[in-house]
mmCIF file of C-alpha atoms and ligand atoms in Angstrom:
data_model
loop_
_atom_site.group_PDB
_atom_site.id
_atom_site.type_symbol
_atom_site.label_atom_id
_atom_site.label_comp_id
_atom_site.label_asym_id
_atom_site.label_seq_id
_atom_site.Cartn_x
_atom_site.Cartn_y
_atom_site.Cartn_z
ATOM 1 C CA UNK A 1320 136.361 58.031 74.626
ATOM 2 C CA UNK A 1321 139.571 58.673 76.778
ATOM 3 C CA UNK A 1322 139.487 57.729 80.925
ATOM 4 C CA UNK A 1323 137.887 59.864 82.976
ATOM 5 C CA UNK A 1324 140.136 61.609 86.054
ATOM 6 C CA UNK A 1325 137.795 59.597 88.431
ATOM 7 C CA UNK A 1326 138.437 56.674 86.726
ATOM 8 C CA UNK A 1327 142.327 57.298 86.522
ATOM 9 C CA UNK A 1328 142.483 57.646 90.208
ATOM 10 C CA UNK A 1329 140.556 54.931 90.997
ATOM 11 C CA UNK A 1330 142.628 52.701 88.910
ATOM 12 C CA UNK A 1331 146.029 53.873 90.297
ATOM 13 C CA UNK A 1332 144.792 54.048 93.563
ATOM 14 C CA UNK A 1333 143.824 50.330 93.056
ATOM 15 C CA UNK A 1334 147.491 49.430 91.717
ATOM 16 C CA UNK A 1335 149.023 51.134 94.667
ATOM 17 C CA UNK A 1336 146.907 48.988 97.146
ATOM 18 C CA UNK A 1337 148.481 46.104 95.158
ATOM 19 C CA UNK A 1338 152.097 47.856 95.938
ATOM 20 C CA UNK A 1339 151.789 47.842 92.204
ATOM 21 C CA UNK A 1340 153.936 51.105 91.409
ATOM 22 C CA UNK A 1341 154.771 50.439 87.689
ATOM 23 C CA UNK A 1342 151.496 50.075 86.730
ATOM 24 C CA UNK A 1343 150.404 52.886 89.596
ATOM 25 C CA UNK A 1344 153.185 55.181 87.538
ATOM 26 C CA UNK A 1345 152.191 53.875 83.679
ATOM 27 C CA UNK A 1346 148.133 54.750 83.850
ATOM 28 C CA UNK A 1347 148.480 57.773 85.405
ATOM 29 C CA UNK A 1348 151.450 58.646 82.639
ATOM 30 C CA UNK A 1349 149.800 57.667 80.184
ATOM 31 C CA UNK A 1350 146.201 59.113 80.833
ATOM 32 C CA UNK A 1351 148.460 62.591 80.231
ATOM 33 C CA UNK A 1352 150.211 61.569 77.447
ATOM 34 C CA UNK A 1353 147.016 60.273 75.636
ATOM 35 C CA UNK A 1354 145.435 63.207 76.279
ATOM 36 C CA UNK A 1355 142.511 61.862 78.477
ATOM 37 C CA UNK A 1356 143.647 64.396 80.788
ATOM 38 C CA UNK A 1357 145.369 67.467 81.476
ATOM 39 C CA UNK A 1358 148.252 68.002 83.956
ATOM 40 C CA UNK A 1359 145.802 70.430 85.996
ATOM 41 C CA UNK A 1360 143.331 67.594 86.282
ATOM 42 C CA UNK A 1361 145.935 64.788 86.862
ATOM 43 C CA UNK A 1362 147.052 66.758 89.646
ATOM 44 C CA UNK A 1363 143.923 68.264 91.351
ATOM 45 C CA UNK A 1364 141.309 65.293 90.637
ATOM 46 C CA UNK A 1365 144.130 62.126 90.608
ATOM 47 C CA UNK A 1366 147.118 62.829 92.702
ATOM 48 C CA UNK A 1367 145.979 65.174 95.494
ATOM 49 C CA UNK A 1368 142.895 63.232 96.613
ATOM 50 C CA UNK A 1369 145.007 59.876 96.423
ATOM 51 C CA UNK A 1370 147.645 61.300 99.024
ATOM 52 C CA UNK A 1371 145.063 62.172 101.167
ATOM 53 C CA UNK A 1372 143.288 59.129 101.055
ATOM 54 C CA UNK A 1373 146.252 57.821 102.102
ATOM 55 C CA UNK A 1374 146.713 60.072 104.958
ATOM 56 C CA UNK A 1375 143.232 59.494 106.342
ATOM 57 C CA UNK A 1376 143.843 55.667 105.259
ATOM 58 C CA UNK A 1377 147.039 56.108 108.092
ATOM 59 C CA UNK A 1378 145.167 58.282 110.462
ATOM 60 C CA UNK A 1379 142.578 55.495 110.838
ATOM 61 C CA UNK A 1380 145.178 52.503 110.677
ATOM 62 C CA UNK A 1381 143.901 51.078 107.545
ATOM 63 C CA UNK A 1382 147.469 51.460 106.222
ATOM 64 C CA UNK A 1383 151.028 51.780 107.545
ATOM 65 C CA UNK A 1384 153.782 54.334 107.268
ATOM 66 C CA UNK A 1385 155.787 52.266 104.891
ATOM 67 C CA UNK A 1386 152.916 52.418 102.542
ATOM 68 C CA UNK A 1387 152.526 56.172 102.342
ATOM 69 C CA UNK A 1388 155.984 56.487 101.985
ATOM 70 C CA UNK A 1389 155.672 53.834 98.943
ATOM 71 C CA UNK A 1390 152.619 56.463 97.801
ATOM 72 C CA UNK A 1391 154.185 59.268 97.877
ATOM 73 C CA UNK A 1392 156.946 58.052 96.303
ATOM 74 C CA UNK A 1393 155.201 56.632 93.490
ATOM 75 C CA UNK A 1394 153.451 60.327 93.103
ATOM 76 C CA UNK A 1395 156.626 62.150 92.511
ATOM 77 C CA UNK A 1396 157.989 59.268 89.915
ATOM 78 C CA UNK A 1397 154.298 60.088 88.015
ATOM 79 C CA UNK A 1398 155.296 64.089 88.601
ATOM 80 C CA UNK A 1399 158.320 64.116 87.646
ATOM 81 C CA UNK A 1400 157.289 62.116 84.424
ATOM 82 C CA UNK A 1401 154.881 64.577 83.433
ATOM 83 C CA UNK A 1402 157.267 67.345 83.546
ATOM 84 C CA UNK A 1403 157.687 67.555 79.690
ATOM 85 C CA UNK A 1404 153.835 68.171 79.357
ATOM 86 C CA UNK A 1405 154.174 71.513 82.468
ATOM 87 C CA UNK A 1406 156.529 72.489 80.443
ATOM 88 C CA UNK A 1407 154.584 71.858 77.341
ATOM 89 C CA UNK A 1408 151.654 73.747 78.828
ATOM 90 C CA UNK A 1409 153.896 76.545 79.907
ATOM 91 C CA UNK A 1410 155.196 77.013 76.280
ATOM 92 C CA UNK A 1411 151.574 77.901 75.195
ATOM 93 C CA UNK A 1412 151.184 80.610 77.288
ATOM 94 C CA UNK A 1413 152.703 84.501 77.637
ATOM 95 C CA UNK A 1414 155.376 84.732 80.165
ATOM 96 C CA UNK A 1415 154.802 87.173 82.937
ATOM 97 C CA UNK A 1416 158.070 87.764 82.981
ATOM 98 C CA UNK A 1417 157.959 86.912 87.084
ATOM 99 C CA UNK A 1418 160.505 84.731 88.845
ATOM 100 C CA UNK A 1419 159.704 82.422 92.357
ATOM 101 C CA UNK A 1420 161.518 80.605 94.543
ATOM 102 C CA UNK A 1421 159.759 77.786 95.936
ATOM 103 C CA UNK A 1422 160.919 75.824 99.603
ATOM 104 C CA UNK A 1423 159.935 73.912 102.634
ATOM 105 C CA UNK A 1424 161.666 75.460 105.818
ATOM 106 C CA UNK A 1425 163.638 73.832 107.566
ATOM 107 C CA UNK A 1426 162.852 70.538 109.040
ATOM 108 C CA UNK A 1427 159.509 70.599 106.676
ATOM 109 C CA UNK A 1428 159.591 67.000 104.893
ATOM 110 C CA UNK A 1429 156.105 67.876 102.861
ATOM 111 C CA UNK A 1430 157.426 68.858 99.689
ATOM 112 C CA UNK A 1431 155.178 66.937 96.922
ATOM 113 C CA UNK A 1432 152.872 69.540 97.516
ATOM 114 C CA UNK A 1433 154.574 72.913 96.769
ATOM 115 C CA UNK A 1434 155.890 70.489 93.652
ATOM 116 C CA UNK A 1435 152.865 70.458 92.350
ATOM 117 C CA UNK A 1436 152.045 74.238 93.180
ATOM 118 C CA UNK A 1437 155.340 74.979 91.156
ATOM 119 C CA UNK A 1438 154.335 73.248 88.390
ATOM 120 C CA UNK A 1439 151.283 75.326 88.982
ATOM 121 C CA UNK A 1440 153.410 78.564 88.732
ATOM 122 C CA UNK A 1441 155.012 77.252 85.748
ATOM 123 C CA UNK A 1442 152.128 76.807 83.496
ATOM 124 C CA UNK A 1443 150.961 79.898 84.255
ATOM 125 C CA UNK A 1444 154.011 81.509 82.536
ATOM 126 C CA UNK A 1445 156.339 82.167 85.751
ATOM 127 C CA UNK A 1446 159.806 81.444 85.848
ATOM 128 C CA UNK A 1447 160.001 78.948 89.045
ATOM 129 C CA UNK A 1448 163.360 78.146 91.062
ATOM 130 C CA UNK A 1449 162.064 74.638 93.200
ATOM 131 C CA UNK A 1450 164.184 73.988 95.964
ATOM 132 C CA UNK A 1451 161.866 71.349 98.041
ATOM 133 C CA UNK A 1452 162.085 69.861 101.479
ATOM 134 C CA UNK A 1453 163.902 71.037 104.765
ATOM 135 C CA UNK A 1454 165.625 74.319 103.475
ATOM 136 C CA UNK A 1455 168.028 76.351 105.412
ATOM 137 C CA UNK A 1456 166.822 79.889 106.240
ATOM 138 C CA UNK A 1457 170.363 81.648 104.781
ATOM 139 C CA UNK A 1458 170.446 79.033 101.537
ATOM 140 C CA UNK A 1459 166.606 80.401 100.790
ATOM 141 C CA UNK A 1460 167.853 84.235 101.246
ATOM 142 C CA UNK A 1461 171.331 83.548 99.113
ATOM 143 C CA UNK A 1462 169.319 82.071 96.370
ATOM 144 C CA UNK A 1463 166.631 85.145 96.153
ATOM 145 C CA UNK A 1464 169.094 86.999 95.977
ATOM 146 C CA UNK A 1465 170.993 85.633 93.566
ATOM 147 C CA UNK A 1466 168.089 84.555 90.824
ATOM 148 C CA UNK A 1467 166.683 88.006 91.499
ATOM 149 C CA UNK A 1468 163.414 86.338 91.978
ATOM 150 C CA UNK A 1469 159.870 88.393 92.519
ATOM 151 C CA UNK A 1470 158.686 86.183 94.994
ATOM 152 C CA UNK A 1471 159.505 83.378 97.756
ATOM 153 C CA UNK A 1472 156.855 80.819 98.586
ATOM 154 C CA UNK A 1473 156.977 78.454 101.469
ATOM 155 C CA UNK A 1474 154.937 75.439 102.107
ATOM 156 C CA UNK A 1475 154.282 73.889 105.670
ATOM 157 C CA UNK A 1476 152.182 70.908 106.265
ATOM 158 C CA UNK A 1477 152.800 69.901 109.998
ATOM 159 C CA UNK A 1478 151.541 73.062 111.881
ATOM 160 C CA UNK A 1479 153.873 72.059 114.751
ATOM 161 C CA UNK A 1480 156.582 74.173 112.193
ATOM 162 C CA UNK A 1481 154.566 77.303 112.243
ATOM 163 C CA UNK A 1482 156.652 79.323 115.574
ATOM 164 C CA UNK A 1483 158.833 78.927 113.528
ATOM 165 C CA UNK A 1484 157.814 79.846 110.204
ATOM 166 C CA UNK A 1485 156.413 83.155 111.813
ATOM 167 C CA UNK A 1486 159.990 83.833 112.845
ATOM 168 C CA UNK A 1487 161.148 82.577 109.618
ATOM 169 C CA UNK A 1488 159.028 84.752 107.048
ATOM 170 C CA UNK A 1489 159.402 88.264 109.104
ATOM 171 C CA UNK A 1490 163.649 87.641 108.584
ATOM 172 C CA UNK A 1491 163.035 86.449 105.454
ATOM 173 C CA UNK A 1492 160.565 90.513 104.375
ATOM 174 C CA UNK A 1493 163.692 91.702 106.603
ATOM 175 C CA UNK A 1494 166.432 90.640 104.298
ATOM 176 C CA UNK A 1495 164.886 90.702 100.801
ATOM 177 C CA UNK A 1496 163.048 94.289 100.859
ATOM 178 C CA UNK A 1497 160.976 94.102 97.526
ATOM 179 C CA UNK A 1498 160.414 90.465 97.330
ATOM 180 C CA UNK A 1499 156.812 89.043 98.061
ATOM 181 C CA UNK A 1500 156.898 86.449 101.093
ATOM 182 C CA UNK A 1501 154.006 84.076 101.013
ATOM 183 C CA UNK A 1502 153.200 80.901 102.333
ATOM 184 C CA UNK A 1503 150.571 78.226 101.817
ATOM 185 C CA UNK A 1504 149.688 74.193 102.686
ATOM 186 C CA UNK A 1505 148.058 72.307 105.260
ATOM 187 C CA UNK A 1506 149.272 73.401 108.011
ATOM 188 C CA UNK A 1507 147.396 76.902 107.625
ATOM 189 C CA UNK A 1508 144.303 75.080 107.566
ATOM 190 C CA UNK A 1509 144.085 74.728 111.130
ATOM 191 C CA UNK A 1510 145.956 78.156 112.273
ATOM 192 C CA UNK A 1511 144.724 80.924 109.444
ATOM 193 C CA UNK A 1512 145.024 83.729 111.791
ATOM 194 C CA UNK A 1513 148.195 85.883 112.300
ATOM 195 C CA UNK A 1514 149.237 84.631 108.450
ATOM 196 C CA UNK A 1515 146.386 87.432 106.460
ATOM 197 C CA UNK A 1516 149.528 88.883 105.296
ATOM 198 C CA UNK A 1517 151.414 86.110 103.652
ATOM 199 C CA UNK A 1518 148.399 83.302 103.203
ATOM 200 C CA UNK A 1519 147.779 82.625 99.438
ATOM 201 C CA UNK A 1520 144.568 81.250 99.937
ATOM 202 C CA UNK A 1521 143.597 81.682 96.245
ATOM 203 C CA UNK A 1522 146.422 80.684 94.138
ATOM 204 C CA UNK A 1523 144.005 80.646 91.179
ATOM 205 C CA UNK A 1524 143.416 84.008 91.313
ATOM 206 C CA UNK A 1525 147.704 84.980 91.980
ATOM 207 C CA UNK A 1526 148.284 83.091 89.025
ATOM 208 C CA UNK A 1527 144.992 84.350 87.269
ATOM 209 C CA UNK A 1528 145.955 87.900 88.029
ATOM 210 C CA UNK A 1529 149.611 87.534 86.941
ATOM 211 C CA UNK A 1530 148.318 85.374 83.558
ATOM 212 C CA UNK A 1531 145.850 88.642 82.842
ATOM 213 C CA UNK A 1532 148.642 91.346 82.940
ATOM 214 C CA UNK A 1533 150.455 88.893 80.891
ATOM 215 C CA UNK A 1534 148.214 88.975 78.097
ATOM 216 C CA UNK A 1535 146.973 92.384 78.330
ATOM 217 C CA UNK A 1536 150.496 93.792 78.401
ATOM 218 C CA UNK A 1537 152.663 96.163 81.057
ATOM 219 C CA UNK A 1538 150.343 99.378 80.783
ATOM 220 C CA UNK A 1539 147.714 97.287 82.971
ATOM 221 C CA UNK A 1540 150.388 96.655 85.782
ATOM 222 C CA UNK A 1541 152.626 99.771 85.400
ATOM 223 C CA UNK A 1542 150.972 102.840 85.960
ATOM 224 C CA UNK A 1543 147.891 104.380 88.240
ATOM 225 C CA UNK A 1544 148.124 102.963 91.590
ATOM 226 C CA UNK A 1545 152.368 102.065 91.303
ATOM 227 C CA UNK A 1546 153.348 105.498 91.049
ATOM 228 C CA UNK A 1547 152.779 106.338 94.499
ATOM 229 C CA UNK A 1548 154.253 103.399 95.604
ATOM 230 C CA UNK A 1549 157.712 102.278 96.550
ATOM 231 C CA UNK A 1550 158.906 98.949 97.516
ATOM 232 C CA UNK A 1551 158.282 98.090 100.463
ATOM 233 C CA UNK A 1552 156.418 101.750 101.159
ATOM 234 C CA UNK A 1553 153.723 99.899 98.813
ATOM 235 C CA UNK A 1554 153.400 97.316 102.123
ATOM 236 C CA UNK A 1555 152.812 99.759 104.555
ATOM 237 C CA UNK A 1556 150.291 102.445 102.351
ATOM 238 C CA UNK A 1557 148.110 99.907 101.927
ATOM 239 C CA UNK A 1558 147.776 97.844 105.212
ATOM 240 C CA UNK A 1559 146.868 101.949 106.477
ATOM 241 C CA UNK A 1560 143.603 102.203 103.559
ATOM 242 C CA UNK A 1561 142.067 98.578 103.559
ATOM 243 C CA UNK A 1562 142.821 94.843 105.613
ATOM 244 C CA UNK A 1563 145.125 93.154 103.535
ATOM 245 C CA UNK A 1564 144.056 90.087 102.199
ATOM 246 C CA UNK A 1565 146.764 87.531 100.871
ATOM 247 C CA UNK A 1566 144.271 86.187 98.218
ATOM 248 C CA UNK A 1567 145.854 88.225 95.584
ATOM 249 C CA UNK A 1568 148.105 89.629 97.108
ATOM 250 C CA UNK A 1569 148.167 93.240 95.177
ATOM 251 C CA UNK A 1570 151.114 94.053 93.626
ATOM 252 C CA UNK A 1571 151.587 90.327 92.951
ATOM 253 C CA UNK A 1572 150.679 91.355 89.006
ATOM 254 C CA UNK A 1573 154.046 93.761 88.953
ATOM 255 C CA UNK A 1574 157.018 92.847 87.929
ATOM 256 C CA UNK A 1575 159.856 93.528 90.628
ATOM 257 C CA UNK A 1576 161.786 95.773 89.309
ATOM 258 C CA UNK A 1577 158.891 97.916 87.922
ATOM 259 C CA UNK A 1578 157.396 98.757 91.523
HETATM 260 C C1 LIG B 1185 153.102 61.946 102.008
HETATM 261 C C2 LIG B 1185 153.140 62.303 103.500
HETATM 262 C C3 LIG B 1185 154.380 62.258 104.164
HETATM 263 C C4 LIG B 1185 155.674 62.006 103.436
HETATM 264 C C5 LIG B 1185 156.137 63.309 102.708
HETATM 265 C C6 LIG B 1185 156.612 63.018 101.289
HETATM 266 C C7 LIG B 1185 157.019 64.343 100.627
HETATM 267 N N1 LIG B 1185 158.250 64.408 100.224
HETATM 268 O O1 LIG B 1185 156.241 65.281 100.495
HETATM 269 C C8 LIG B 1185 156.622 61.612 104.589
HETATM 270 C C9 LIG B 1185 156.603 60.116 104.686
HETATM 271 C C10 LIG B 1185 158.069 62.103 104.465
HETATM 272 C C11 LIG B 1185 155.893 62.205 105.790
HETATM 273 C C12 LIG B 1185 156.501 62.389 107.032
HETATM 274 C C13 LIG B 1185 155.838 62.830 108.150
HETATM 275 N N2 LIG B 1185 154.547 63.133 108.257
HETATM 276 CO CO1 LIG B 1185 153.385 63.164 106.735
HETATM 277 N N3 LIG B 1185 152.074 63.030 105.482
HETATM 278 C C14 LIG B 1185 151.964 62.665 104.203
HETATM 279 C C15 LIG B 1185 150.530 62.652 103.647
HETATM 280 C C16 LIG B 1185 150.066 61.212 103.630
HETATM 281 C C17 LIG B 1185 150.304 63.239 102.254
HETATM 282 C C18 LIG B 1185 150.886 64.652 102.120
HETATM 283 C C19 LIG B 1185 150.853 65.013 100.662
HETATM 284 O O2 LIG B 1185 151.818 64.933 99.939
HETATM 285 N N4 LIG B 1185 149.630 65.352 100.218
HETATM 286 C C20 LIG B 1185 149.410 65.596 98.813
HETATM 287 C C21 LIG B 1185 149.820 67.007 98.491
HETATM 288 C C22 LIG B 1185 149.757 67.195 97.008
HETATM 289 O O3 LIG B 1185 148.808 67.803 99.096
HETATM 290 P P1 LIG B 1185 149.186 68.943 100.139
HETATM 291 O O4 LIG B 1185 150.464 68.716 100.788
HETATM 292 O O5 LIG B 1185 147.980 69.171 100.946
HETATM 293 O O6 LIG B 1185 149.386 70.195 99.143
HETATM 294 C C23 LIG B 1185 148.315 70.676 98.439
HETATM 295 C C24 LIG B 1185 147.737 71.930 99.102
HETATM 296 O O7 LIG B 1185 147.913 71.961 100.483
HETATM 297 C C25 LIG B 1185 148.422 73.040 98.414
HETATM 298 N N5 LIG B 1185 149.678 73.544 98.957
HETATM 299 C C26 LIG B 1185 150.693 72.900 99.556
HETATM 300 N N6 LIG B 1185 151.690 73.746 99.823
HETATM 301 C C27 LIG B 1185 151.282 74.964 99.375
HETATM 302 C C28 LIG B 1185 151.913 76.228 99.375
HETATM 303 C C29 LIG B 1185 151.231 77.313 98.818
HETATM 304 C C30 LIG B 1185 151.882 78.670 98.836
HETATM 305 C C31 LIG B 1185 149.949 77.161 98.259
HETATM 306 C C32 LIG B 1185 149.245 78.335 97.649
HETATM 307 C C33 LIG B 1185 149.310 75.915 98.248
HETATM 308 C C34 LIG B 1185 150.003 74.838 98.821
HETATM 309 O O8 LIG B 1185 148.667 72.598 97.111
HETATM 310 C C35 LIG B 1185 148.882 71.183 97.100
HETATM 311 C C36 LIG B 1185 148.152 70.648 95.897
HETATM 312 O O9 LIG B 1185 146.795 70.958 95.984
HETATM 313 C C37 LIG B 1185 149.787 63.535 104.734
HETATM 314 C C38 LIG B 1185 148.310 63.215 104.891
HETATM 315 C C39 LIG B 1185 147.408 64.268 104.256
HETATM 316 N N7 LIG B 1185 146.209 64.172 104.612
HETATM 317 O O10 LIG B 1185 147.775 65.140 103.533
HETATM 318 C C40 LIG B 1185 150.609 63.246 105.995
HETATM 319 C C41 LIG B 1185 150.776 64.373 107.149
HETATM 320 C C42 LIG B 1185 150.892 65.719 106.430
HETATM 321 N N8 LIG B 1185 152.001 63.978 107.815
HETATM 322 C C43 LIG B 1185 151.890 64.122 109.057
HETATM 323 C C44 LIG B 1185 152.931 63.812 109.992
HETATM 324 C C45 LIG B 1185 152.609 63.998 111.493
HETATM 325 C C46 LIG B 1185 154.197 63.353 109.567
HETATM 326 C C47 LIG B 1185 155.386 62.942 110.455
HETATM 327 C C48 LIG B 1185 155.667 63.772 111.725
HETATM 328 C C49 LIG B 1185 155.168 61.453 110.804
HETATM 329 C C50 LIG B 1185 156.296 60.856 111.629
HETATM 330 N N9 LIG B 1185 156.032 60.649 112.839
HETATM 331 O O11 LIG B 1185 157.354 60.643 111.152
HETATM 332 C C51 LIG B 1185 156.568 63.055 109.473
HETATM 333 C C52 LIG B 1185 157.137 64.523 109.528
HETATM 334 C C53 LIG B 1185 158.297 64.730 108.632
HETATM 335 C C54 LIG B 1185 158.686 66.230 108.630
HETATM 336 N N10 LIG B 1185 159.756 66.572 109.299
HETATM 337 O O12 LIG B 1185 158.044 67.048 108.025
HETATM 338 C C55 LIG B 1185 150.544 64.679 109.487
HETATM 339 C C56 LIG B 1185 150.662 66.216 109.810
HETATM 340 C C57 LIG B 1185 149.778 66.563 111.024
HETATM 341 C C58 LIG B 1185 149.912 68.068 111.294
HETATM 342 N N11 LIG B 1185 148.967 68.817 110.801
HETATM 343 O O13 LIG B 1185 150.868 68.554 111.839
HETATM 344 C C59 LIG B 1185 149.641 64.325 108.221
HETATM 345 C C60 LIG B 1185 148.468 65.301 107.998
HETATM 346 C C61 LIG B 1185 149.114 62.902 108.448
HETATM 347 C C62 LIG B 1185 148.031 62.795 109.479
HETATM 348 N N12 LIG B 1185 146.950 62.405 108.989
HETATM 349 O O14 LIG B 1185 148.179 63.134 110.609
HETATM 350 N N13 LIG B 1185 154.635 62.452 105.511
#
């Protein structure tokens, strides 16, 4: 009987407290490459409650800033090592022939999170561009423009960033008509409102969505509701009918160029 995800965590969590990172790095590797786990599990049930163990571990001084660092350091060697099996995962499913481009803005250091929500995009049959921490605002719009992509998603975890990101987004819809602009992480948690528009609170059900017009085929995206809509028009018809909600966002499910 393989390890459990509980027990995986607990046991790299242990070797980390020991500074231990090899070890940290080989069970977690190795409970993937065994098969006692999936990716999806490794990363919601192992690697995203350890980093915020360690977080609250800092916020009530049970351990220092070196030692997160050394954490989340030792996370992305154990991410980056499971790479082959994303892309494993992503081979066994329909593409949905959508491209994003994944960032931090600028001065944003958080970036193990949107790795993982890439890798996220990626087995779920989307072509992802990462581009990680600290970003520059024109480097983000050159590269959308140049991979064509469908969609631009930006992580913040320090909600100190968010003025910013406001500002940052609205040039961002500005400059790339016909590209989706969301936005996601921590930092939303404590300041939802003013983002209903660009919040993916429910990636499951983006990627869900996308994976189900995959499988079924264009004629559920193309079609009905589309025709009337434009790019960008789409935007405005449909914050007149009904609040938009950012959970799914709607025409997340259709391709770019077929809106
Ligand atoms: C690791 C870490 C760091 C690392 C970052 C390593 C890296 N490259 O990512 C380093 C050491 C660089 C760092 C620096 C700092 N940090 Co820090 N850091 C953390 C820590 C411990 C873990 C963060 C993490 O990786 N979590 C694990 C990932 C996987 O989870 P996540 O980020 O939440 O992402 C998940 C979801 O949010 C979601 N998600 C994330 N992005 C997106 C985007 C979309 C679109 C979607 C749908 C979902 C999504 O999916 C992910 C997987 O489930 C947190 C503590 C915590 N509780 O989280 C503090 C924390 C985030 N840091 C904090 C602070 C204050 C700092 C510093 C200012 C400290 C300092 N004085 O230097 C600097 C700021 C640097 C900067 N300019 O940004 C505060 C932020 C407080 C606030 N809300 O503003 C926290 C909360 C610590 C605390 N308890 O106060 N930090």
């Amino acid at each position: 009987m393989g390890q459990t995800s509980d027990e995986v965590r607990r046991a790299v969590s242990d070797a980390l407290k020991e500074h231990d990172r090899a070890t940290a790095v080989r069970i977690a590797v190795e409970a993937v490459s065994s098969g006692a786990i999936d990716v999806a599990s490794l990363y919601s049930e192992v690697l995203v409650p350890l980093l915020h163990d360690t977080g609250e571990a800092w916020r009530a001084g049970d351990t220092t800033v070196w030692e997160e660092h050394l954490a989340s350091q030792a996370v992305r060697s154990i991410v980056e090592l499971v790479y082959p099996a994303v892309l494993k995962a992503k081979a066994d499913v329909p593409a949905t022939g959508r491209s994003v481009l994944l960032a931090c803005p600028p001065e944003e250091a958080h970036d193990l999170g949107l790795r993982l929500v890439a890798d996220r995009f990626d087995m779920a049959g989307w072509t992802t561009y990462f581009l990680g921490a600290d970003t520059p605002f024109d480097e983000v719009v050159d590269a959308a423009g140049t991979l064509q992509v469908d969609a631009v998603v930006l992580s913040s975890s320090t909600h100190f960033h968010l003025v910013a990101l406001r500002r940052h987004v609205d040039r961002l819809r500005a400059e790339l008509p016909g590209v989706d602009v969301w936005v996601g992480g921590p930092a939303f948690a404590v300041a939802r409102d003013g983002w209903r528009d660009d919040e993916i609170v429910d990636l499951d059900a983006l990627l869900g969505d996308a994976h189900a017009t995959a499988e079924a085929g264009p004629e559920v995206g193309a079609g009905a509701p589309e025709d009337a809509r434009a790019p960008g028009e789409a935007r405005h018809q449909e914050d007149a009918e009904a609040p938009r909600g950012a959970d799914t966002p709607r025409d997340a499910d259709t391709p770019r160029e077929a809106r």
